[in-house]
Short mmCIF file of C-alpha atoms in Angstrom, two decimals:
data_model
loop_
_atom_site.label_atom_id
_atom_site.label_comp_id
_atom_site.label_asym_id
_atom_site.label_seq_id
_atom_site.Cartn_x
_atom_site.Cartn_y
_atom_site.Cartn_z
CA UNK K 1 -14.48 -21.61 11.39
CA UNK K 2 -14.35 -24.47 9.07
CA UNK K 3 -11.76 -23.12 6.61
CA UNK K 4 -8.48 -23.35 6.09
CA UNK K 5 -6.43 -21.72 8.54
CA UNK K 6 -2.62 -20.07 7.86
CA UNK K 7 -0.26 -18.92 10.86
CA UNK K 8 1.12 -16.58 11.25
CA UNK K 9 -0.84 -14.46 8.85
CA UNK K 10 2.61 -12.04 8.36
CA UNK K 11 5.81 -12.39 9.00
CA UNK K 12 8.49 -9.95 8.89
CA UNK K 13 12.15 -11.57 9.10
CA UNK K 14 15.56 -10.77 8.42
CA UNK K 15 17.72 -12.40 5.46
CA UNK K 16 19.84 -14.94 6.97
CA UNK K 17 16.82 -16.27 9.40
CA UNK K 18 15.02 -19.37 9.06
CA UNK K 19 10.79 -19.22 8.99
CA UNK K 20 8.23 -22.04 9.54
CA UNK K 21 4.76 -21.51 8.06
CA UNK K 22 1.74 -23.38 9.57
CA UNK K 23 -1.66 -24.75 7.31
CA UNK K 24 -4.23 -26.14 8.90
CA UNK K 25 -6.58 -27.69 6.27
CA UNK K 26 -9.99 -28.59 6.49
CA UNK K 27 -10.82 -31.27 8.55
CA UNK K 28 -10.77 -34.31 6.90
CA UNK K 29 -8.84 -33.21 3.25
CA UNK K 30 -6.40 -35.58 2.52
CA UNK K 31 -4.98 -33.43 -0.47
CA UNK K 32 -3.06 -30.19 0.69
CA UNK K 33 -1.15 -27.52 -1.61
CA UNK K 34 1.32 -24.47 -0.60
CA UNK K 35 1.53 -21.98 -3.46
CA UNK K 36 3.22 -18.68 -3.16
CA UNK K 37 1.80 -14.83 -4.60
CA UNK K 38 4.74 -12.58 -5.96
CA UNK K 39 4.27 -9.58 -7.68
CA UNK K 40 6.89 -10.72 -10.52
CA UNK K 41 6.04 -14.58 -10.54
CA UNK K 42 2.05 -14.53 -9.89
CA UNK K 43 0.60 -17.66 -8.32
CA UNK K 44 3.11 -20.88 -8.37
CA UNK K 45 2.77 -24.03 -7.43
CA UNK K 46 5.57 -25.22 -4.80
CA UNK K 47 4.54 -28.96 -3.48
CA UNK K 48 1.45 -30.98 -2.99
CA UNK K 49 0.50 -33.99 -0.48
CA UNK K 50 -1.78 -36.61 -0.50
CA UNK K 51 -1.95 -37.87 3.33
CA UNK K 52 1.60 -37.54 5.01
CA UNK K 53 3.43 -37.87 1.93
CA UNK K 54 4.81 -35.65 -1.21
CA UNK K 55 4.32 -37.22 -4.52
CA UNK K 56 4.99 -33.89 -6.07
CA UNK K 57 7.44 -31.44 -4.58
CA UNK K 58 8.52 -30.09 -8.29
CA UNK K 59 7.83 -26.39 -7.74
CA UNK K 60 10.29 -25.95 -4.62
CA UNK K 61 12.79 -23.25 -6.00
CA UNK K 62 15.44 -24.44 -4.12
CA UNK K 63 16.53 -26.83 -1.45
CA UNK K 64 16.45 -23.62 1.20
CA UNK K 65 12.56 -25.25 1.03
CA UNK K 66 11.09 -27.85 2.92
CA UNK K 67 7.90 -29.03 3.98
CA UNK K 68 6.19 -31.67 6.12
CA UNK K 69 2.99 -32.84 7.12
CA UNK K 70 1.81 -34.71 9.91
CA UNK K 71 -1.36 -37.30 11.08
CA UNK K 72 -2.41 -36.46 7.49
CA UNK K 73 -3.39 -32.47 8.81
CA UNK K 74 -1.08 -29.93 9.81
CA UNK K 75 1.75 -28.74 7.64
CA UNK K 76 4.71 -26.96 7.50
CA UNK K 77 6.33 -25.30 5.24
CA UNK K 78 9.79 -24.05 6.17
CA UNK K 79 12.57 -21.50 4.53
CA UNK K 80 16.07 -21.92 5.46
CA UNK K 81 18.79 -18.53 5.12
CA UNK K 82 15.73 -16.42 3.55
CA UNK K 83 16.70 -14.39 1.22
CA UNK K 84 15.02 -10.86 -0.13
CA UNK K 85 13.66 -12.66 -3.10
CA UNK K 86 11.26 -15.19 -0.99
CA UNK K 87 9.67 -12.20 0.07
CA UNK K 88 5.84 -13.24 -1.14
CA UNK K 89 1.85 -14.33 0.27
CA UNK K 90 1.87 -18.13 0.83
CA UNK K 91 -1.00 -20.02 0.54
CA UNK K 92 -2.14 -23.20 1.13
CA UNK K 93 -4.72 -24.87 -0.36
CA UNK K 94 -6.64 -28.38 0.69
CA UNK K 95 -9.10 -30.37 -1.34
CA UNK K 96 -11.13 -33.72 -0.03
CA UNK K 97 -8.86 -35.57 -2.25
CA UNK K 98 -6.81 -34.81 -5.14
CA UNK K 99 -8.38 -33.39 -8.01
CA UNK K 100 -11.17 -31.32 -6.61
CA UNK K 101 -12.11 -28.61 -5.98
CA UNK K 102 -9.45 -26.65 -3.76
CA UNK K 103 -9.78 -24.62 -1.09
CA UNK K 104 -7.46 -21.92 -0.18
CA UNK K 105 -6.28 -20.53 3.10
CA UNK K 106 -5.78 -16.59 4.07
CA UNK K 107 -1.98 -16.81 3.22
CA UNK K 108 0.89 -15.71 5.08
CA UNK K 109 2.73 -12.62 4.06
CA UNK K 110 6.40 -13.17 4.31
CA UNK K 111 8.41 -9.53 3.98
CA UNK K 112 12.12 -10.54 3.99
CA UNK K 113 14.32 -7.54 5.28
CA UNK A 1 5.13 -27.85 -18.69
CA UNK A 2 1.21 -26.08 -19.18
CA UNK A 3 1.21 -22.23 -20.28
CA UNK A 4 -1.75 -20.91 -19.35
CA UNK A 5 -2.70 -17.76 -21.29
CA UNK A 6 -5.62 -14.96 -20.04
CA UNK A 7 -6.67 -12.60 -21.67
CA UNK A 8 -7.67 -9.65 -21.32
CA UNK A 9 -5.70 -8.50 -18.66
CA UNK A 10 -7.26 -5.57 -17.30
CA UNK A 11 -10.92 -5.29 -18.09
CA UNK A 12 -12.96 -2.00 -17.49
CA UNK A 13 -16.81 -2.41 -17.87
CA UNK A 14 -20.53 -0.30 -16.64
CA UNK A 15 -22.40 -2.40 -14.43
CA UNK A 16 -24.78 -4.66 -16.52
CA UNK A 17 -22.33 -5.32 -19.05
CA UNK A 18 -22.29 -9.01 -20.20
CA UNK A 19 -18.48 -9.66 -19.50
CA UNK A 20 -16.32 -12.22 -21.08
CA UNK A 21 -12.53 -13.58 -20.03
CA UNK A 22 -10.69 -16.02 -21.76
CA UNK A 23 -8.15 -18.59 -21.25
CA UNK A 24 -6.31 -20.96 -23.32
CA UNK A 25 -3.50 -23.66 -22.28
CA UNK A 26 -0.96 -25.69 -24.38
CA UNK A 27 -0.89 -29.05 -23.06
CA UNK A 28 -3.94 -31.96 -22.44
CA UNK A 29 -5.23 -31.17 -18.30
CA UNK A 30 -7.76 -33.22 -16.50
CA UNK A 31 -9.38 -30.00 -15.00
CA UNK A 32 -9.52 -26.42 -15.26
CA UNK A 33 -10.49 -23.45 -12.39
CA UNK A 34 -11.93 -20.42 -12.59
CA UNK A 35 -10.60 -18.30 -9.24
CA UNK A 36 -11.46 -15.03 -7.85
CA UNK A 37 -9.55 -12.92 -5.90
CA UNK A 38 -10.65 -9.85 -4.38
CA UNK A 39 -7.77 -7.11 -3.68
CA UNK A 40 -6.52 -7.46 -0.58
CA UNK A 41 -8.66 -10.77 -0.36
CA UNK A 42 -8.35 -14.39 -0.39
CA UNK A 43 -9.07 -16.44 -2.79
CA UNK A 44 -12.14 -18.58 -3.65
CA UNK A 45 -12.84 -21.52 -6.21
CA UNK A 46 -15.71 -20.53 -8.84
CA UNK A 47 -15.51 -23.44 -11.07
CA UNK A 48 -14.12 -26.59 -11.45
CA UNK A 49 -14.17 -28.13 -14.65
CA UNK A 50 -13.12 -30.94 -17.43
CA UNK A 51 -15.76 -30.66 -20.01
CA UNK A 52 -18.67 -28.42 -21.11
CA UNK A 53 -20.37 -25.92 -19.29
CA UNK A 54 -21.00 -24.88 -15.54
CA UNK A 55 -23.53 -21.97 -14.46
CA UNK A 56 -23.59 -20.61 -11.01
CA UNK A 57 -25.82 -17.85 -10.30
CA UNK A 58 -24.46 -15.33 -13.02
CA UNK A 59 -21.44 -16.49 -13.78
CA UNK A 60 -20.93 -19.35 -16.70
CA UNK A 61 -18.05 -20.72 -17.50
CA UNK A 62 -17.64 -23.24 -20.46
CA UNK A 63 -14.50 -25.18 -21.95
CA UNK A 64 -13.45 -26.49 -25.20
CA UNK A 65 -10.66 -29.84 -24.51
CA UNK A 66 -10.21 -30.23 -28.63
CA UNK A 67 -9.50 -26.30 -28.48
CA UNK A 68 -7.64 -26.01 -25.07
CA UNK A 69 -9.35 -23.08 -24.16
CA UNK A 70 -12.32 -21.70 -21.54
CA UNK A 71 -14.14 -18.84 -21.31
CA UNK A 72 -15.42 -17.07 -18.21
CA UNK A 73 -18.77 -15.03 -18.87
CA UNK A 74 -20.40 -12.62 -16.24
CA UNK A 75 -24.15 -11.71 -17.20
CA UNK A 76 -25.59 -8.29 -15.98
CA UNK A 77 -21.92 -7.46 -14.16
CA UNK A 78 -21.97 -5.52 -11.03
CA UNK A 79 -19.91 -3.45 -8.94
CA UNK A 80 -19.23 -6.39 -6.48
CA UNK A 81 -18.13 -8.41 -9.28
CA UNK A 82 -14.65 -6.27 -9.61
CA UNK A 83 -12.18 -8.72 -8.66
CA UNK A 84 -9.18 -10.71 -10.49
CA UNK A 85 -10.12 -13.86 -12.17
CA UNK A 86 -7.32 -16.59 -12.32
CA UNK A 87 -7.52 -19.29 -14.83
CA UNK A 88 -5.52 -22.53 -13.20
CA UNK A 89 -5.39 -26.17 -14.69
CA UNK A 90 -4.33 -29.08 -13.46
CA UNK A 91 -3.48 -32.73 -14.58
CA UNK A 92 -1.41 -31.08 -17.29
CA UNK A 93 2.08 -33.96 -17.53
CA UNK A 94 0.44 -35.70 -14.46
CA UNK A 95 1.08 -33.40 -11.89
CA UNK A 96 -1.58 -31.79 -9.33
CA UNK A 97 -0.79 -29.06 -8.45
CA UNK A 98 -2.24 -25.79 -10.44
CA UNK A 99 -0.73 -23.86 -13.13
CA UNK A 100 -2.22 -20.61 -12.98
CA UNK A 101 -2.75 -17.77 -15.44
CA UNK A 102 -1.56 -14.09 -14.76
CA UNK A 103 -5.15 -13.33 -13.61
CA UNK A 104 -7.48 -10.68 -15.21
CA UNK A 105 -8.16 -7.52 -13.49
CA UNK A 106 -12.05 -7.08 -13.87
CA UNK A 107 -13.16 -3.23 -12.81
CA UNK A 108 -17.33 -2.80 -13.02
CA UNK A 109 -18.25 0.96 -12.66
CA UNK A 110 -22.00 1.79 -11.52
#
């Protein structure tokens, strides 16, 4: 399809391990978002890019996050030494260019162990 | 940085119901959403707006910058419409990425 695609869409890990998360956005979106779902926290934002780079990385909760993306589509979002607490739905979001409309992916459902 | 307050939170309405959900924020944005999430769903993009009013089908949503607050409305509500509705802004101290709302859990019974 033409949306935006998450992989995997769950993930059950172990505290300690490392995860990657994969967005592809819609072809063609230079803007791209990763938010995350908790049942305590709601919907927060974690970092934003326009093209390849990160003008806004303010909501990463810690520096156990990191994210890249590449050729201006795919990104990554990765969790170092997960912890119980990062257990959430992760979604990512892309938008033509900032400040429109955004559209959001399936999420990925990270269960920390 | 932006609060963003809904309310109500849970909403329980009969089908035909003219339904209203509000939302109010607490610092200048340059756009406000209206989302919908379905349980165990994604989430979609209703509305996307800086001024006025939008209508889509049966849903309206409207927003007032002076007041800092939007309203949601849902005319002749039906089952289908049960959902949560997430109020997000953006633009609020220059950044892009939403704030969001705690969501309101709309129930329509036939």
């Amino acid at each position: 399809g033409a949306g935006v695609s998450q992989s995997p869409s769950n993930k059950v890990t172990e505290k300690g391990k490392d995860v990657e998360l994969r967005c592809d956005p819609i072809s063609g979106h230079t803007a791209l978002y990763w938010y995350r779902q908790s049942l305590g926290q709601g919907l927060e934002f974690l970092i934003y890019f326009q093209g390849n780079s990160a003008p806004d990385k303010s909501g990463l909760p810690s520096d156990r996050f990191s994210a890249e993306r590449t050729g201006g589509s795919v990104s990554t979002l990765t969790i170092q030494r997960t912890q119980q607490e990062d257990s959430a739905v992760y979604l990512c979001a892309s938008s033509p260019r900032a400040a429109l409309t955004q559209f959001f992916g399936p999420g990925t459902r990270l269960t920390v162990l | 940085k932006n609060e963003v307050e809904q309310s109500p939170q849970n909403l329980t309405a009969q089908e035909g119901e003219f339904i209203t959900i509000n939302c109010s924020y607490s610092v200048g944005i340059s756009a406000l959403h209206w989302l919908q999430q379905h349980p165990g769903g994604g989430i979609v993009s209703l509305f996307m707006l800086s001024s006025g009013k939008k209508k889509h089908g049966r849903l309206i949503a409207t927003i007032n910058i002076q007041e800092k607050h939007s309203s949601l409305h849902i005319t002749a509500s039906h089952p289908r419409d049960s959902a949560v509705y997430i109020c997000a802004v953006s633009g609020g101290g220059g950044a892009d990425g939403l704030t969001f709302g705690k969501g309101t859990h709309l129930i329509i019974q036939p």
